[in-house]
mmCIF file of C-alpha atoms and ligand atoms in Angstrom:
data_model
loop_
_atom_site.group_PDB
_atom_site.id
_atom_site.type_symbol
_atom_site.label_atom_id
_atom_site.label_comp_id
_atom_site.label_asym_id
_atom_site.label_seq_id
_atom_site.Cartn_x
_atom_site.Cartn_y
_atom_site.Cartn_z
ATOM 1 C CA MET O 1 0.000 0.000 0.000
ATOM 2 C CA PRO O 2 1.594 3.327 -0.953
ATOM 3 C CA TRP O 3 2.417 5.592 2.025
ATOM 4 C CA LEU O 4 -0.180 8.151 0.963
ATOM 5 C CA VAL O 5 -2.945 5.572 1.224
ATOM 6 C CA ARG O 6 -1.620 4.121 4.506
ATOM 7 C CA ASP O 7 -1.692 7.586 6.125
ATOM 8 C CA ALA O 8 -5.097 8.249 4.610
ATOM 9 C CA VAL O 9 -6.487 5.006 6.097
ATOM 10 C CA GLU O 10 -5.550 6.103 9.641
ATOM 11 C CA ASP O 11 -6.832 9.583 9.089
ATOM 12 C CA ILE O 12 -10.114 8.587 7.472
ATOM 13 C CA ASN O 13 -10.777 5.791 9.977
ATOM 14 C CA ARG O 14 -10.502 8.336 12.797
ATOM 15 C CA ALA O 15 -12.717 10.870 11.031
ATOM 16 C CA VAL O 16 -15.349 8.244 10.202
ATOM 17 C CA GLY O 17 -15.357 6.934 13.788
ATOM 18 C CA ARG O 18 -16.064 10.465 15.037
ATOM 19 C CA ARG O 19 -18.724 11.066 12.400
ATOM 20 C CA TRP O 20 -20.455 7.771 13.226
ATOM 21 C CA GLN O 21 -20.626 8.629 16.932
ATOM 22 C CA GLY O 22 -22.287 11.913 16.003
ATOM 23 C CA LEU O 23 -24.835 10.050 13.916
ATOM 24 C CA ASP O 24 -25.671 7.097 16.136
ATOM 25 C CA ARG O 25 -24.202 6.121 19.521
ATOM 26 C CA PHE O 26 -24.745 2.396 18.774
ATOM 27 C CA LEU O 27 -22.375 2.391 15.784
ATOM 28 C CA PRO O 28 -18.888 0.949 16.474
ATOM 29 C CA LEU O 29 -16.520 3.360 18.243
ATOM 30 C CA ARG O 30 -13.824 2.743 15.642
ATOM 31 C CA ALA O 31 -14.246 2.426 11.885
ATOM 32 C CA GLU O 32 -11.334 0.183 10.895
ATOM 33 C CA LEU O 33 -10.911 -0.439 7.182
ATOM 34 C CA PRO O 34 -10.306 -4.194 6.843
ATOM 35 C CA GLU O 35 -8.033 -5.872 4.271
ATOM 36 C CA GLY O 36 -9.675 -6.198 0.893
ATOM 37 C CA CYS O 37 -9.065 -8.380 -2.157
ATOM 38 C CA ALA O 38 -6.647 -5.722 -3.472
ATOM 39 C CA ALA O 39 -5.450 -2.220 -2.565
ATOM 40 C CA PRO O 40 -8.268 0.122 -1.447
ATOM 41 C CA PHE O 41 -10.171 2.167 -3.974
ATOM 42 C CA VAL O 42 -9.396 5.833 -3.314
ATOM 43 C CA THR O 43 -11.432 8.919 -4.099
ATOM 44 C CA THR O 44 -9.920 12.365 -3.802
ATOM 45 C CA GLY O 45 -11.607 15.544 -2.614
ATOM 46 C CA ALA O 46 -11.424 19.070 -4.047
ATOM 47 C CA ASN O 47 -8.124 19.647 -2.157
ATOM 48 C CA GLY O 48 -6.524 16.668 -3.918
ATOM 49 C CA ARG O 49 -6.297 14.594 -0.714
ATOM 50 C CA PRO O 50 -8.078 11.247 -0.194
ATOM 51 C CA ALA O 51 -11.697 11.888 0.819
ATOM 52 C CA GLY O 52 -12.811 8.285 0.929
ATOM 53 C CA LEU O 53 -11.572 4.709 0.741
ATOM 54 C CA ALA O 54 -13.235 1.388 0.090
ATOM 55 C CA VAL O 55 -12.210 -2.258 -0.068
ATOM 56 C CA CYS O 56 -13.917 -5.156 -1.794
ATOM 57 C CA ARG O 57 -14.143 -8.502 0.003
ATOM 58 C CA HIS O 58 -15.129 -11.795 -1.612
ATOM 59 C CA GLU O 59 -16.932 -14.614 0.177
ATOM 60 C CA HIS O 60 -17.782 -17.870 -1.571
ATOM 61 C CA VAL O 61 -20.208 -19.650 0.737
ATOM 62 C CA PRO O 62 -19.721 -23.419 0.412
ATOM 63 C CA ALA O 63 -22.690 -25.446 -0.851
ATOM 64 C CA GLY O 64 -24.313 -27.484 1.883
ATOM 65 C CA THR O 65 -23.782 -24.927 4.670
ATOM 66 C CA LEU O 66 -26.583 -23.114 6.465
ATOM 67 C CA ASN O 67 -24.930 -19.791 5.605
ATOM 68 C CA GLU O 68 -26.120 -20.357 2.006
ATOM 69 C CA THR O 69 -29.706 -19.861 3.231
ATOM 70 C CA TRP O 70 -28.972 -16.314 4.404
ATOM 71 C CA GLY O 71 -28.062 -14.956 0.976
ATOM 72 C CA ALA O 72 -26.322 -15.466 -2.355
ATOM 73 C CA ALA O 73 -23.529 -18.029 -2.556
ATOM 74 C CA GLY O 74 -21.068 -15.541 -4.041
ATOM 75 C CA ARG O 75 -20.941 -12.377 -1.910
ATOM 76 C CA PHE O 76 -18.915 -9.360 -2.973
ATOM 77 C CA SER O 77 -19.003 -6.723 -0.234
ATOM 78 C CA LEU O 78 -17.774 -3.162 -0.349
ATOM 79 C CA ILE O 79 -16.632 -1.613 2.919
ATOM 80 C CA VAL O 80 -16.772 2.161 2.482
ATOM 81 C CA ARG O 81 -15.168 4.860 4.648
ATOM 82 C CA VAL O 82 -15.913 8.450 3.640
ATOM 83 C CA ARG O 83 -14.574 11.358 5.670
ATOM 84 C CA ASP O 84 -17.066 14.195 5.146
ATOM 85 C CA PRO O 85 -20.724 14.300 6.193
ATOM 86 C CA ASP O 86 -21.837 14.845 2.605
ATOM 87 C CA THR O 87 -20.842 11.448 1.240
ATOM 88 C CA ALA O 88 -22.598 11.601 -2.155
ATOM 89 C CA ALA O 89 -19.730 12.476 -4.545
ATOM 90 C CA ALA O 90 -17.179 10.248 -2.812
ATOM 91 C CA VAL O 91 -19.549 7.257 -2.662
ATOM 92 C CA ASP O 92 -20.499 7.767 -6.290
ATOM 93 C CA ASP O 93 -16.842 7.604 -7.347
ATOM 94 C CA LEU O 94 -16.072 4.571 -5.134
ATOM 95 C CA LEU O 95 -19.113 2.683 -6.419
ATOM 96 C CA GLY O 96 -18.024 3.372 -10.010
ATOM 97 C CA GLN O 97 -14.566 1.924 -9.285
ATOM 98 C CA TRP O 98 -16.132 -1.095 -7.600
ATOM 99 C CA ARG O 99 -18.502 -1.680 -10.550
ATOM 100 C CA ASP O 100 -15.521 -1.741 -12.940
ATOM 101 C CA HIS O 101 -13.617 -4.080 -10.596
ATOM 102 C CA LEU O 102 -16.567 -6.516 -10.369
ATOM 103 C CA ALA O 103 -17.042 -6.484 -14.132
ATOM 104 C CA GLY O 104 -13.481 -7.779 -14.544
ATOM 105 C CA LEU O 105 -13.813 -10.699 -12.102
ATOM 106 C CA PRO O 106 -14.823 -14.215 -13.185
ATOM 107 C CA GLY O 107 -18.235 -15.453 -11.983
ATOM 108 C CA THR O 108 -19.655 -12.104 -10.847
ATOM 109 C CA GLY O 109 -22.442 -12.365 -13.444
ATOM 110 C CA ASP O 110 -23.691 -15.714 -12.092
ATOM 111 C CA ASP O 111 -27.275 -15.742 -10.778
ATOM 112 C CA ASP O 112 -26.271 -16.800 -7.275
ATOM 113 C CA THR O 113 -24.058 -13.761 -6.595
ATOM 114 C CA ALA O 114 -24.634 -10.404 -4.948
ATOM 115 C CA ALA O 115 -22.853 -7.098 -4.578
ATOM 116 C CA MET O 116 -23.503 -5.915 -1.014
ATOM 117 C CA ILE O 117 -22.966 -2.884 1.225
ATOM 118 C CA SER O 118 -23.832 -2.326 4.876
ATOM 119 C CA TRP O 119 -24.669 1.340 5.353
ATOM 120 C CA PRO O 120 -25.408 3.092 8.687
ATOM 121 C CA ALA O 121 -29.182 3.534 8.781
ATOM 122 C CA ARG O 122 -28.927 7.131 10.010
ATOM 123 C CA ASP O 123 -26.357 8.212 7.402
ATOM 124 C CA VAL O 124 -29.017 9.408 4.998
ATOM 125 C CA SER O 125 -26.477 11.292 2.860
ATOM 126 C CA GLY O 126 -25.551 8.189 0.862
ATOM 127 C CA VAL O 127 -28.971 6.775 0.114
ATOM 128 C CA ASN O 128 -29.663 8.399 -3.264
ATOM 129 C CA THR O 129 -26.223 7.417 -4.523
ATOM 130 C CA LEU O 130 -26.732 3.777 -3.535
ATOM 131 C CA LEU O 131 -30.093 3.786 -5.322
ATOM 132 C CA ARG O 132 -28.648 5.341 -8.467
ATOM 133 C CA HIS O 133 -26.105 2.519 -8.715
ATOM 134 C CA GLY O 134 -28.922 -0.035 -8.678
ATOM 135 C CA LEU O 135 -28.599 -1.165 -5.049
ATOM 136 C CA GLN O 136 -31.730 -2.021 -3.049
ATOM 137 C CA ALA O 137 -32.158 -1.892 0.721
ATOM 138 C CA LEU O 138 -33.118 -5.509 1.518
ATOM 139 C CA THR O 139 -32.462 -5.953 5.207
ATOM 140 C CA VAL O 140 -32.156 -3.991 8.437
ATOM 141 C CA ILE O 141 -30.028 -4.673 11.493
ATOM 142 C CA ALA O 142 -32.001 -3.269 14.415
ATOM 143 C CA VAL O 143 -30.732 -2.605 17.929
ATOM 144 C CA ARG O 144 -32.190 -2.520 21.413
ATOM 145 C CA GLU O 145 -30.434 -1.511 24.638
ATOM 146 C CA ALA O 146 -31.076 -3.437 27.865
ATOM 147 C CA GLY O 147 -33.835 -1.919 29.916
ATOM 148 C CA THR O 148 -35.606 -0.290 26.955
ATOM 149 C CA PRO O 149 -39.234 -0.811 27.837
ATOM 150 C CA PRO O 150 -41.524 -2.099 25.093
ATOM 151 C CA GLU O 151 -45.053 -0.755 24.798
ATOM 152 C CA PRO O 152 -47.225 -1.689 27.771
ATOM 153 C CA ASP O 153 -48.532 -5.238 27.877
ATOM 154 C CA ALA O 154 -51.848 -5.433 25.994
ATOM 155 C CA GLY O 155 -52.699 -8.652 27.814
ATOM 156 C CA LEU O 156 -52.502 -12.230 26.650
ATOM 157 C CA GLY O 157 -55.402 -14.529 25.917
ATOM 158 C CA ALA O 158 -56.213 -17.304 28.361
ATOM 159 C CA GLY O 159 -54.510 -20.636 27.852
ATOM 160 C CA ILE O 160 -51.159 -19.218 26.623
ATOM 161 C CA VAL O 161 -48.037 -20.503 28.372
ATOM 162 C CA ILE O 162 -44.404 -19.562 27.665
ATOM 163 C CA ARG O 163 -41.690 -22.069 28.517
ATOM 164 C CA GLU O 164 -38.060 -22.886 27.711
ATOM 165 C CA ALA O 165 -37.544 -25.002 24.613
ATOM 166 C CA GLU O 166 -35.900 -28.340 25.366
ATOM 167 C CA PRO O 167 -34.213 -31.108 23.333
ATOM 168 C CA ARG O 168 -37.570 -32.957 23.060
ATOM 169 C CA ASP O 169 -38.942 -29.955 21.107
ATOM 170 C CA LEU O 170 -36.581 -30.516 18.165
ATOM 171 C CA ASP O 171 -39.336 -31.167 15.564
ATOM 172 C CA VAL O 172 -41.489 -28.268 16.707
ATOM 173 C CA VAL O 173 -38.637 -25.739 16.907
ATOM 174 C CA THR O 174 -37.273 -26.843 13.519
ATOM 175 C CA GLY O 175 -40.755 -26.362 12.034
ATOM 176 C CA LEU O 176 -41.102 -22.855 13.482
ATOM 177 C CA GLU O 177 -37.565 -21.893 12.377
ATOM 178 C CA MET O 178 -38.481 -23.063 8.859
ATOM 179 C CA GLY O 179 -41.691 -21.010 9.031
ATOM 180 C CA LEU O 180 -39.625 -17.850 9.438
ATOM 181 C CA ILE O 181 -37.128 -18.822 6.714
ATOM 182 C CA ARG O 182 -39.999 -19.474 4.257
ATOM 183 C CA TYR O 183 -41.689 -16.200 5.200
ATOM 184 C CA ASP O 184 -38.495 -14.140 4.814
ATOM 185 C CA ALA O 185 -37.838 -15.749 1.403
ATOM 186 C CA HIS O 186 -40.755 -13.623 0.080
ATOM 187 C CA PHE O 187 -38.607 -10.536 0.608
ATOM 188 C CA GLY O 188 -35.245 -11.785 -0.671
ATOM 189 C CA ALA O 189 -33.856 -11.999 2.866
ATOM 190 C CA THR O 190 -33.449 -15.799 2.761
ATOM 191 C CA ILE O 191 -32.966 -18.323 -0.049
ATOM 192 C CA LEU O 192 -34.435 -21.762 0.496
ATOM 193 C CA ARG O 193 -31.797 -24.387 -0.487
ATOM 194 C CA PRO O 194 -32.305 -28.138 -0.882
ATOM 195 C CA GLY O 195 -30.386 -28.765 2.351
ATOM 196 C CA THR O 196 -31.865 -25.939 4.429
ATOM 197 C CA GLU O 197 -34.276 -27.980 6.560
ATOM 198 C CA ALA O 198 -31.731 -30.662 7.475
ATOM 199 C CA LEU O 199 -29.152 -28.001 8.318
ATOM 200 C CA VAL O 200 -31.632 -26.035 10.447
ATOM 201 C CA ARG O 201 -32.510 -29.248 12.290
ATOM 202 C CA ALA O 202 -28.836 -29.975 13.020
ATOM 203 C CA GLU O 203 -28.233 -26.454 14.293
ATOM 204 C CA THR O 204 -31.430 -26.535 16.349
ATOM 205 C CA ARG O 205 -30.410 -29.849 17.935
ATOM 206 C CA ALA O 206 -27.146 -28.293 19.123
ATOM 207 C CA ALA O 207 -28.844 -25.095 20.347
ATOM 208 C CA LEU O 208 -31.567 -26.928 22.312
ATOM 209 C CA GLY O 209 -28.996 -29.068 24.079
ATOM 210 C CA ALA O 210 -27.361 -26.007 25.664
ATOM 211 C CA ARG O 211 -28.294 -24.896 29.182
ATOM 212 C CA PRO O 212 -29.384 -22.359 30.200
ATOM 213 C CA ALA O 213 -31.851 -22.228 27.324
ATOM 214 C CA TRP O 214 -31.915 -19.234 24.964
ATOM 215 C CA ALA O 215 -35.103 -20.319 23.126
ATOM 216 C CA TRP O 216 -38.715 -20.116 24.344
ATOM 217 C CA LEU O 217 -41.954 -21.559 23.012
ATOM 218 C CA ALA O 218 -45.472 -20.197 23.373
ATOM 219 C CA GLU O 219 -48.166 -22.846 23.752
ATOM 220 C CA ARG O 220 -51.909 -22.480 23.514
ATOM 221 C CA ASP O 221 -53.680 -25.308 25.289
ATOM 222 C CA GLY O 222 -50.622 -27.488 24.723
ATOM 223 C CA ARG O 223 -50.221 -26.613 21.010
ATOM 224 C CA HIS O 224 -47.012 -24.799 19.977
ATOM 225 C CA VAL O 225 -47.894 -21.424 18.478
ATOM 226 C CA GLY O 226 -44.732 -19.318 18.610
ATOM 227 C CA LEU O 227 -40.959 -19.319 19.055
ATOM 228 C CA ILE O 228 -38.289 -16.829 20.057
ATOM 229 C CA HIS O 229 -34.665 -17.939 19.742
ATOM 230 C CA VAL O 230 -31.632 -15.883 20.762
ATOM 231 C CA GLN O 231 -27.921 -16.491 20.192
ATOM 232 C CA PRO O 232 -26.082 -15.780 23.475
ATOM 233 C CA PRO O 233 -23.156 -13.313 23.452
ATOM 234 C CA GLU O 234 -20.593 -16.113 23.108
ATOM 235 C CA ARG O 235 -22.230 -17.143 19.794
ATOM 236 C CA SER O 236 -22.962 -13.616 18.540
ATOM 237 C CA GLY O 237 -19.367 -12.564 17.837
ATOM 238 C CA TRP O 238 -20.026 -12.778 14.088
ATOM 239 C CA ILE O 239 -22.291 -9.683 14.314
ATOM 240 C CA ALA O 240 -21.228 -7.960 17.560
ATOM 241 C CA GLY O 241 -18.696 -5.803 15.664
ATOM 242 C CA MET O 242 -21.598 -3.961 14.024
ATOM 243 C CA THR O 243 -22.160 -2.154 17.333
ATOM 244 C CA ARG O 244 -20.050 -0.614 20.055
ATOM 245 C CA GLY O 245 -18.657 -3.578 21.963
ATOM 246 C CA ASP O 246 -20.972 -4.137 24.965
ATOM 247 C CA ALA O 247 -22.199 -7.667 25.753
ATOM 248 C CA THR O 248 -24.242 -8.274 22.613
ATOM 249 C CA ALA O 249 -26.772 -10.993 21.854
ATOM 250 C CA TYR O 250 -28.443 -11.752 18.515
ATOM 251 C CA LEU O 251 -32.153 -12.452 18.258
ATOM 252 C CA GLN O 252 -32.176 -15.002 15.428
ATOM 253 C CA THR O 253 -35.829 -16.117 15.257
ATOM 254 C CA MET O 254 -39.244 -14.666 16.067
ATOM 255 C CA PHE O 255 -42.185 -16.516 14.614
ATOM 256 C CA VAL O 256 -45.861 -16.879 15.479
ATOM 257 C CA ARG O 257 -48.103 -19.229 13.454
ATOM 258 C CA ARG O 258 -50.325 -17.397 11.008
ATOM 259 C CA GLY O 259 -53.715 -18.001 12.638
ATOM 260 C CA GLU O 260 -52.347 -16.937 16.045
ATOM 261 C CA ARG O 261 -50.920 -13.532 15.072
ATOM 262 C CA GLY O 262 -52.278 -10.207 16.366
ATOM 263 C CA ALA O 263 -53.215 -11.587 19.793
ATOM 264 C CA GLY O 264 -50.141 -10.445 21.725
ATOM 265 C CA ILE O 265 -48.231 -13.757 21.619
ATOM 266 C CA GLY O 266 -45.234 -12.234 19.797
ATOM 267 C CA ALA O 267 -45.044 -9.350 22.265
ATOM 268 C CA ALA O 268 -45.321 -11.730 25.220
ATOM 269 C CA LEU O 269 -42.461 -13.896 23.891
ATOM 270 C CA VAL O 270 -40.274 -10.834 23.380
ATOM 271 C CA ARG O 271 -41.045 -9.467 26.869
ATOM 272 C CA HIS O 272 -40.194 -12.847 28.355
ATOM 273 C CA ALA O 273 -36.883 -13.083 26.441
ATOM 274 C CA HIS O 274 -35.925 -9.467 27.251
ATOM 275 C CA ALA O 275 -36.419 -10.037 30.976
ATOM 276 C CA VAL O 276 -34.089 -13.048 30.815
ATOM 277 C CA LEU O 277 -31.486 -11.295 28.612
ATOM 278 C CA ASP O 278 -31.442 -8.209 30.845
ATOM 279 C CA GLY O 279 -31.017 -10.497 33.854
ATOM 280 C CA ARG O 280 -28.118 -12.345 32.169
ATOM 281 C CA GLY O 281 -26.171 -9.126 31.603
ATOM 282 C CA VAL O 282 -26.830 -8.689 27.883
ATOM 283 C CA ARG O 283 -26.446 -4.940 27.202
ATOM 284 C CA VAL O 284 -27.343 -4.794 23.516
ATOM 285 C CA THR O 285 -29.513 -7.036 21.354
ATOM 286 C CA LEU O 286 -29.301 -7.035 17.564
ATOM 287 C CA LEU O 287 -31.595 -8.651 15.036
ATOM 288 C CA HIS O 288 -32.186 -8.686 11.287
ATOM 289 C CA TYR O 289 -35.470 -8.072 9.582
ATOM 290 C CA ALA O 290 -36.391 -7.874 5.930
ATOM 291 C CA GLN O 291 -36.994 -4.278 4.895
ATOM 292 C CA LEU O 292 -40.157 -5.278 2.988
ATOM 293 C CA ASN O 293 -41.615 -7.565 5.670
ATOM 294 C CA PRO O 294 -44.820 -5.649 6.490
ATOM 295 C CA LEU O 295 -45.083 -7.226 9.946
ATOM 296 C CA ALA O 296 -41.530 -6.662 11.107
ATOM 297 C CA ALA O 297 -40.674 -2.943 11.414
ATOM 298 C CA PRO O 298 -43.792 -1.874 13.366
ATOM 299 C CA PHE O 299 -43.549 -4.913 15.630
ATOM 300 C CA TRP O 300 -39.853 -4.466 16.445
ATOM 301 C CA ASN O 301 -40.275 -0.749 16.964
ATOM 302 C CA ARG O 302 -42.991 -1.404 19.541
ATOM 303 C CA MET O 303 -40.642 -3.882 21.208
ATOM 304 C CA GLY O 304 -37.926 -1.222 21.666
ATOM 305 C CA TYR O 305 -35.768 -1.777 18.542
ATOM 306 C CA ARG O 306 -34.786 0.708 15.852
ATOM 307 C CA PRO O 307 -32.659 0.532 12.667
ATOM 308 C CA LEU O 308 -28.860 0.612 13.058
ATOM 309 C CA TRP O 309 -27.638 -0.634 9.649
ATOM 310 C CA ALA O 310 -29.295 -1.184 6.289
ATOM 311 C CA GLY O 311 -28.125 -4.063 4.081
ATOM 312 C CA TRP O 312 -28.026 -2.934 0.427
ATOM 313 C CA GLU O 313 -27.712 -5.479 -2.357
ATOM 314 C CA VAL O 314 -27.919 -6.093 -6.045
ATOM 315 C CA ARG O 315 -28.105 -9.558 -7.638
ATOM 316 C CA PRO O 316 -26.221 -10.709 -9.622
ATOM 317 C CA ALA O 317 -23.147 -8.745 -8.607
ATOM 318 C CA THR O 318 -22.546 -7.345 -12.102
ATOM 319 C CA SER O 319 -25.989 -5.666 -12.052
ATOM 320 C CA LEU O 320 -24.312 -2.869 -10.125
ATOM 321 C CA ARG O 321 -24.575 0.199 -12.336
HETATM 322 C C1 COA V 1 -43.917 -10.450 13.696
HETATM 323 C C2 COA V 1 -44.696 -11.499 14.502
HETATM 324 C C3 COA V 1 -43.703 -12.389 15.212
HETATM 325 C C4 COA V 1 -45.538 -10.764 15.536
HETATM 326 O O1 COA V 1 -46.212 -11.742 16.340
HETATM 327 P P1 COA V 1 -47.713 -11.468 16.869
HETATM 328 O O2 COA V 1 -48.044 -12.513 17.854
HETATM 329 O O3 COA V 1 -48.622 -11.264 15.724
HETATM 330 O O4 COA V 1 -47.428 -10.091 17.596
HETATM 331 P P2 COA V 1 -48.461 -9.268 18.504
HETATM 332 O O5 COA V 1 -49.799 -9.898 18.489
HETATM 333 O O6 COA V 1 -47.780 -9.077 19.804
HETATM 334 O O7 COA V 1 -48.489 -7.894 17.715
HETATM 335 C C5 COA V 1 -48.957 -7.868 16.377
HETATM 336 C C6 COA V 1 -50.173 -6.969 16.249
HETATM 337 O O8 COA V 1 -51.228 -7.362 17.124
HETATM 338 C C7 COA V 1 -51.591 -6.285 17.977
HETATM 339 N N1 COA V 1 -51.898 -6.844 19.308
HETATM 340 C C8 COA V 1 -51.024 -7.120 20.282
HETATM 341 N N2 COA V 1 -51.682 -7.615 21.358
HETATM 342 C C9 COA V 1 -52.972 -7.692 21.002
HETATM 343 C C10 COA V 1 -54.125 -8.138 21.666
HETATM 344 N N3 COA V 1 -54.085 -8.620 22.918
HETATM 345 N N4 COA V 1 -55.306 -8.086 20.978
HETATM 346 C C11 COA V 1 -55.338 -7.615 19.722
HETATM 347 N N5 COA V 1 -54.269 -7.187 19.055
HETATM 348 C C12 COA V 1 -53.115 -7.205 19.685
HETATM 349 C C13 COA V 1 -50.372 -5.426 18.036
HETATM 350 O O9 COA V 1 -50.701 -4.080 18.381
HETATM 351 C C14 COA V 1 -49.907 -5.566 16.634
HETATM 352 O O10 COA V 1 -50.663 -4.734 15.807
HETATM 353 P P3 COA V 1 -50.305 -4.355 14.301
HETATM 354 O O11 COA V 1 -51.272 -5.121 13.471
HETATM 355 O O12 COA V 1 -50.494 -2.895 14.225
HETATM 356 O O13 COA V 1 -48.880 -4.793 14.027
HETATM 357 C C15 COA V 1 -45.656 -12.324 13.614
HETATM 358 O O14 COA V 1 -46.428 -11.442 12.842
HETATM 359 C C16 COA V 1 -44.939 -13.290 12.693
HETATM 360 O O15 COA V 1 -44.603 -14.395 13.089
HETATM 361 N N6 COA V 1 -44.738 -12.868 11.429
HETATM 362 C C17 COA V 1 -44.110 -13.725 10.431
HETATM 363 C C18 COA V 1 -42.630 -13.895 10.728
HETATM 364 C C19 COA V 1 -41.981 -12.576 11.010
HETATM 365 O O16 COA V 1 -42.264 -11.576 10.375
HETATM 366 N N7 COA V 1 -41.083 -12.584 12.004
HETATM 367 C C20 COA V 1 -40.290 -11.420 12.352
HETATM 368 C C21 COA V 1 -39.242 -11.283 11.334
HETATM 369 S S1 COA V 1 -37.789 -10.551 11.941
#
C-alpha cells in the first residue's frame, strides 16, 4: 500500500469513527478499514487529498452450509469509509470503481451472486447514490439496549403458556424456524436451499442441548404457536462488531403461526426473552429483519428496537450500475 494511502487510512478511519458517533451512539466506536481483495479504492476531494476509501471482500459460501440460506452463494461486499458528512460524490466515485472491478472478475455475473454494502441507517447522505447505482435496501439490522421498555402489555389470551424449549422440542422448533425462513424468502432476505431444513434441524439440535436455554416456546392449550430464539453473546461474535462492543446478543428467530398472530403472543415472547437477557447481563440485542416484511418494522419498533444498519444489495453482482 503506498504511504499516501496508509496515512489516509488512519486519518479517514478516525474521522469516520467520530462522524459515526455523532450520527448514532450504537455504531462501532472505531471504523477500521479491513483488508480487501486488493489495494483500497481511493477517491480524492477538491483539495486533492483522499476523501474516501473502500475495499472489496469476496466470500464464496460453500454449498451445503446453512450460511447459504442467508443470501447469495457468491458475496462481494464493499466496505466504504468516507470522511465528510456529505458522502454523495465520494460514494459515487467509489461505487463506479467497484462496478468496474466486479465487471473484470470471473463469476460475478452468475445468478447466485450479490454485490452488497452495509450502510449506517442514520447516514441518509448516501442513500440516493446507492439507489442510483442499482442497489436495493433488503435488510435492516435493528438494535435494542437493555432496559428499553416495550409498549405496555396489551394482555394475553387465556390458555397461553411460555416455557423454555428443550431437546424434546426438536421437531417443533425446527418447524417454526423453517416457518420464518420461508416467510423471509418472500422478501429476498433468505434463499431456500435443498439442504436448508436438514441443516436447520442440526443447528437446532445443538442449540436446544445447551443450558441455560436461549429459546422459548409459546403454547396455547398445549399446542405450539410461537418461538423466540436468541444467540447468546458467546455465539454472537459474528455480528457484535456492528455495534459498540458491549455484551451483545443476537435475536435469530421470532415466529408466530399465522392463525395466532395479532393476539399479543409475539409481544409476550419478546417481553419474556428481554427479561431473561437483561437479567443475564446482555447490554445490547441485535436482530435482522427484511426491509419489505410488512409485519416486522412496526412490531420491532414497539418492542424497543430501531434501525442501526441497512443491508443494500444487487443480484447478480454485475448488475451494479
Ligand atoms: C412479527 C410477529 C412475530 C408478531 O407476532 P404477533 O403474535 O402477531 O405479535 P403481537 O400480536 O404481539 O403484535 C402484532 C399486532 O397485534 C396487535 N396486538 C397485540 N396484542 C394484542 C391483543 N391482545 N389483541 C389484539 N391485538 C393485539 C399489536 O398491536 C400488533 O398490531 P399491528 O397489526 O399494528 O402490528 C408475527 O407477525 C410473525 O410471526 N410474522 C411472520 C414472521 C416474522 O415476520 N417474524 C419477524 C421477522 S424478523
